[in-house]
Short mmCIF file of N, CA and C in Angstrom, two decimals:
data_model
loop_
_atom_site.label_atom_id
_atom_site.label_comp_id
_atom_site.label_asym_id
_atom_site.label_seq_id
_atom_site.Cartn_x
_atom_site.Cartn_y
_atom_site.Cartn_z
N UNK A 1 -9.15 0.12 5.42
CA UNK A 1 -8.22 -0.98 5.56
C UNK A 1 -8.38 -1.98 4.40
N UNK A 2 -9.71 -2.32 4.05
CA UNK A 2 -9.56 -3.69 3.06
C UNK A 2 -9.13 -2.89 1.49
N UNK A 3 -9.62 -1.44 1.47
CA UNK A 3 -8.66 -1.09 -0.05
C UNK A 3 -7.25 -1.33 0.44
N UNK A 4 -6.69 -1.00 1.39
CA UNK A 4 -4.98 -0.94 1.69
C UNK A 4 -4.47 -2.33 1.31
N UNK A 5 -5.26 -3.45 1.99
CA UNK A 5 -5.16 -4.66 1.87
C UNK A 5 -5.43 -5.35 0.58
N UNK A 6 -6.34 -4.75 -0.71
CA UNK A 6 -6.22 -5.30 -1.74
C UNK A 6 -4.90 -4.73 -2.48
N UNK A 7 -4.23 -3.11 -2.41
CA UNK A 7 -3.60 -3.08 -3.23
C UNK A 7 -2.31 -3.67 -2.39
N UNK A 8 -2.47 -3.91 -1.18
CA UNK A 8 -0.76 -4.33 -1.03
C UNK A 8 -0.74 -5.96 -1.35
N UNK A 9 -2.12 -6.35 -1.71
CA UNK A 9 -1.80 -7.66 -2.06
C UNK A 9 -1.89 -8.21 -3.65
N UNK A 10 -1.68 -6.79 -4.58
CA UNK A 10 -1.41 -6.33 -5.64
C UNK A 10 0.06 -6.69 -6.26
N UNK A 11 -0.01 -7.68 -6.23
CA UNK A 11 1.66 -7.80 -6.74
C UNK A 11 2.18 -6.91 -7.80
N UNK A 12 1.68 -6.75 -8.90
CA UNK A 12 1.77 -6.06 -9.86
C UNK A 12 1.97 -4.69 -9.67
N UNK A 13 0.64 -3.74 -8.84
CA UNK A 13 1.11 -2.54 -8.13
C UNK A 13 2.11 -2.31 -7.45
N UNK A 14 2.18 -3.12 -6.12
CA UNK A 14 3.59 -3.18 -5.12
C UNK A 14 4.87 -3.06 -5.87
N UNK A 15 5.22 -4.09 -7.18
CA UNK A 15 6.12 -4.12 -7.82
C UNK A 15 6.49 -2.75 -8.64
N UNK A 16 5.55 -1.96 -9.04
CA UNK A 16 5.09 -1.07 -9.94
C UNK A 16 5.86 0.16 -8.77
N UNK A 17 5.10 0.89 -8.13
CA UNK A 17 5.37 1.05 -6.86
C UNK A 17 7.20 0.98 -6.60
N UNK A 18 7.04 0.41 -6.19
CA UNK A 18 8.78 -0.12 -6.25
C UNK A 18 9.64 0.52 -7.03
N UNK A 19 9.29 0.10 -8.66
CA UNK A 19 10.06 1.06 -9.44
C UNK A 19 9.94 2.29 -9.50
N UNK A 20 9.15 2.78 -9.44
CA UNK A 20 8.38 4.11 -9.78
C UNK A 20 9.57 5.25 -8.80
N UNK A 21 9.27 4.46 -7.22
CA UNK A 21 9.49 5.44 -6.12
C UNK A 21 10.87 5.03 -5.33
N UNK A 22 11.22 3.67 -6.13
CA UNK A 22 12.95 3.35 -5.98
C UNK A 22 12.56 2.75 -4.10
N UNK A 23 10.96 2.00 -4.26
CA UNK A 23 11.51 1.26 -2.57
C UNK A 23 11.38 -0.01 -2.83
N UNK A 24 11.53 -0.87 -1.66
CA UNK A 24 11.80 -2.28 -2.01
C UNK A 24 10.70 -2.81 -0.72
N UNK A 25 9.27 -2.59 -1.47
CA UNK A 25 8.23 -3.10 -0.25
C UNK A 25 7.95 -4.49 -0.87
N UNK A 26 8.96 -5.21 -2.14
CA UNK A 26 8.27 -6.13 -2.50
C UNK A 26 9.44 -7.30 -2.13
N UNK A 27 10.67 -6.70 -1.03
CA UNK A 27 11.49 -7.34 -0.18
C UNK A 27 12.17 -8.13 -0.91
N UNK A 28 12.75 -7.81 -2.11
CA UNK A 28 13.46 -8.18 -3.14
C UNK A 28 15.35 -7.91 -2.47
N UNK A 29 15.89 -8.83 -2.87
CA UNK A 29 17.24 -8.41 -2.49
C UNK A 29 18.07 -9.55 -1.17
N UNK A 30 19.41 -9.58 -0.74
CA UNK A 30 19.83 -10.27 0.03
C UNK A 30 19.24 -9.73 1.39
N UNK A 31 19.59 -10.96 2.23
CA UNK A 31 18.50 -10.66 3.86
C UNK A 31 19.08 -9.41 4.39
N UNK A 32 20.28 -9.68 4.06
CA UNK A 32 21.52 -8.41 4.76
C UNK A 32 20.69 -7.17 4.56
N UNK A 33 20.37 -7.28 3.24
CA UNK A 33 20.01 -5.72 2.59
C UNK A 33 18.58 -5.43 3.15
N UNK A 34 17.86 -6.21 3.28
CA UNK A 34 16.51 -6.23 3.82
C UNK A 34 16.69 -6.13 5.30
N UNK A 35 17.48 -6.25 6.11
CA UNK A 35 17.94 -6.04 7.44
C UNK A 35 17.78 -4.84 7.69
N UNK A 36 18.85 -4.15 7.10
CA UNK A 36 19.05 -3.14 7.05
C UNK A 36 18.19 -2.00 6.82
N UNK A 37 17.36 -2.07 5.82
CA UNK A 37 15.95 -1.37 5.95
C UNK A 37 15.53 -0.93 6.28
N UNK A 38 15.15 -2.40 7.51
CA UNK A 38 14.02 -2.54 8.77
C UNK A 38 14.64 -1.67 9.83
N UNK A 39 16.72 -2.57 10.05
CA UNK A 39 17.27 -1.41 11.05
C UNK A 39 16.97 0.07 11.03
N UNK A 40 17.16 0.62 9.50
CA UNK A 40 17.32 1.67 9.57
C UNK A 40 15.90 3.06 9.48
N UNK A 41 15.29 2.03 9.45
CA UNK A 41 13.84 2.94 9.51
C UNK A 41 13.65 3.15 7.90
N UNK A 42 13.61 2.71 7.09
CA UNK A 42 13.27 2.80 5.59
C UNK A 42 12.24 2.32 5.57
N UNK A 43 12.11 0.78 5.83
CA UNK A 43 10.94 0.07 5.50
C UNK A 43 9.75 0.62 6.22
N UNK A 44 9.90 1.24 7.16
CA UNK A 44 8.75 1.77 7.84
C UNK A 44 8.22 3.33 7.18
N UNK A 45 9.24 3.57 6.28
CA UNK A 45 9.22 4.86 5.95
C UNK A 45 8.09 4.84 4.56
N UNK A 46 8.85 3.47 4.20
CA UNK A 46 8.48 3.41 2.70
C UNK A 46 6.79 2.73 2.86
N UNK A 47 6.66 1.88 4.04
CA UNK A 47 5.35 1.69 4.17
C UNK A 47 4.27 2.42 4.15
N UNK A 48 4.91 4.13 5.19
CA UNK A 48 4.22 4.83 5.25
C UNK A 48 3.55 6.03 4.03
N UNK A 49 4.90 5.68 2.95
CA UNK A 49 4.64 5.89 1.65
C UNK A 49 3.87 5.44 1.21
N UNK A 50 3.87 4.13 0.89
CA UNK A 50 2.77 3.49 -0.03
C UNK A 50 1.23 3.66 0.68
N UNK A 51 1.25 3.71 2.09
CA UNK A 51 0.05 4.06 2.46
C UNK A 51 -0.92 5.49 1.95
N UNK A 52 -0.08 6.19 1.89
CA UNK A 52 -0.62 7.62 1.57
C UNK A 52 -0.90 7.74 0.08
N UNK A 53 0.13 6.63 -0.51
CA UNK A 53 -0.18 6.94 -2.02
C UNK A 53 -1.47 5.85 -2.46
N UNK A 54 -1.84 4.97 -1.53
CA UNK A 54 -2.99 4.53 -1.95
C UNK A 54 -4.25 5.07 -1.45
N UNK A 55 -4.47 5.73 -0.38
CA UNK A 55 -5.44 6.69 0.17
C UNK A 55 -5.25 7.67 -1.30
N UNK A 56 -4.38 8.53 -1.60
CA UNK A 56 -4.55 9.36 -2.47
C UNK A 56 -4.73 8.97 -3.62
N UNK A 57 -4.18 8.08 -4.28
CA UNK A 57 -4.57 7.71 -5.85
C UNK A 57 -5.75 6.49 -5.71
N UNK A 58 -5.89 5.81 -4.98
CA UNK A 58 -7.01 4.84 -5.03
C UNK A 58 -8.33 5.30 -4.35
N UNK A 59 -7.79 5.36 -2.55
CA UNK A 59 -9.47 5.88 -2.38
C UNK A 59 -9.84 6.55 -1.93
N UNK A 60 -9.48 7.62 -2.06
CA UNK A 60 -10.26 8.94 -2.47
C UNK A 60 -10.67 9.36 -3.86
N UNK A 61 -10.46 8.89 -4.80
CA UNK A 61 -10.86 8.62 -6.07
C UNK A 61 -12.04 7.03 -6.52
N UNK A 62 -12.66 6.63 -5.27
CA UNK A 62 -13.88 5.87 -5.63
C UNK A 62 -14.88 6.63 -5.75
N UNK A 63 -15.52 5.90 -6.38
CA UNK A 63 -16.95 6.16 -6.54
C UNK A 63 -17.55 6.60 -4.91
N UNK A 64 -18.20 7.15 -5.16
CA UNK A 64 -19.11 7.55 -3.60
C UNK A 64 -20.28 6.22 -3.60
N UNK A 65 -20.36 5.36 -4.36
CA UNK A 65 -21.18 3.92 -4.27
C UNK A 65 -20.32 3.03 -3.53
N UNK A 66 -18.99 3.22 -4.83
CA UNK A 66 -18.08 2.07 -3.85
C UNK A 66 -17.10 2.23 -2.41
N UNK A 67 -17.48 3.61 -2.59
CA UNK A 67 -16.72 3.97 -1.36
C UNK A 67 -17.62 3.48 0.03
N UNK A 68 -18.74 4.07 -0.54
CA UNK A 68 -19.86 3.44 0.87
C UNK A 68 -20.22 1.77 0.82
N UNK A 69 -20.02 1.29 0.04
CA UNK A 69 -19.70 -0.51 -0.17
C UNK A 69 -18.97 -1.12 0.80
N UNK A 70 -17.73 -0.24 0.43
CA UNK A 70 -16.31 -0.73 1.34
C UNK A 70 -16.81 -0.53 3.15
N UNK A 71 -17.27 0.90 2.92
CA UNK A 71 -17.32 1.17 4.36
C UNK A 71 -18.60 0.52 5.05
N UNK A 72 -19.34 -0.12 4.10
CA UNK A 72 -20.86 -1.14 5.15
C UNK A 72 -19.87 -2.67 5.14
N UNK A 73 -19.38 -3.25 4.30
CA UNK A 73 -18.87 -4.43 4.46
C UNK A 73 -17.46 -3.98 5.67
N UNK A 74 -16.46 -3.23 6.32
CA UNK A 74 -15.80 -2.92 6.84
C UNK A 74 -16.65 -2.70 8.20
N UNK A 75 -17.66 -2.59 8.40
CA UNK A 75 -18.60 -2.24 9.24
C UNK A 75 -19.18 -3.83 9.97
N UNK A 76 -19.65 -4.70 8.68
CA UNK A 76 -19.96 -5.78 8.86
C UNK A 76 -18.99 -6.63 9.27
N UNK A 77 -17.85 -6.69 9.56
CA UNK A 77 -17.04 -7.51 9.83
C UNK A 77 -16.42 -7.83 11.18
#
């Protein structure tokens, strides 16, 4: 959870992200259009996107130090 939580609070990635994969998790656009989204099951879709693509490109690609870092402070909390 706290890697998920640093990169979605990644502005730069999220934005990045965005272009890359054509979604709008950085809720850019009129409310109408952002409505619609949510109505239509996108935003949930696209969440579930960015989730998988940060498990796969971020962490599962740590270090086995920092990976066990994350997981004693995630532990501690």
């Amino acid at each position: 959870m706290r890697c998920l939580q640093a990169a979605a609070g990644n502005g730069e990635l999220v934005a990045n992200y965005d272009r890359l994969r054509g979604t709008n998790l950085s809720r850019r656009g009129a409310p109408i259009e952002l409505e619609i989204d949510r109505a239509s099951g996108r935003l949930d879709a696209d969440i579930k996107g960015f989730i998988d693509f940060v498990h796969e490109a971020i962490y599962t690609r740590l270090e086995p130090q920092a990976l066990a870092q994350l997981r004693n402070h995630e532990r501690s909390e």
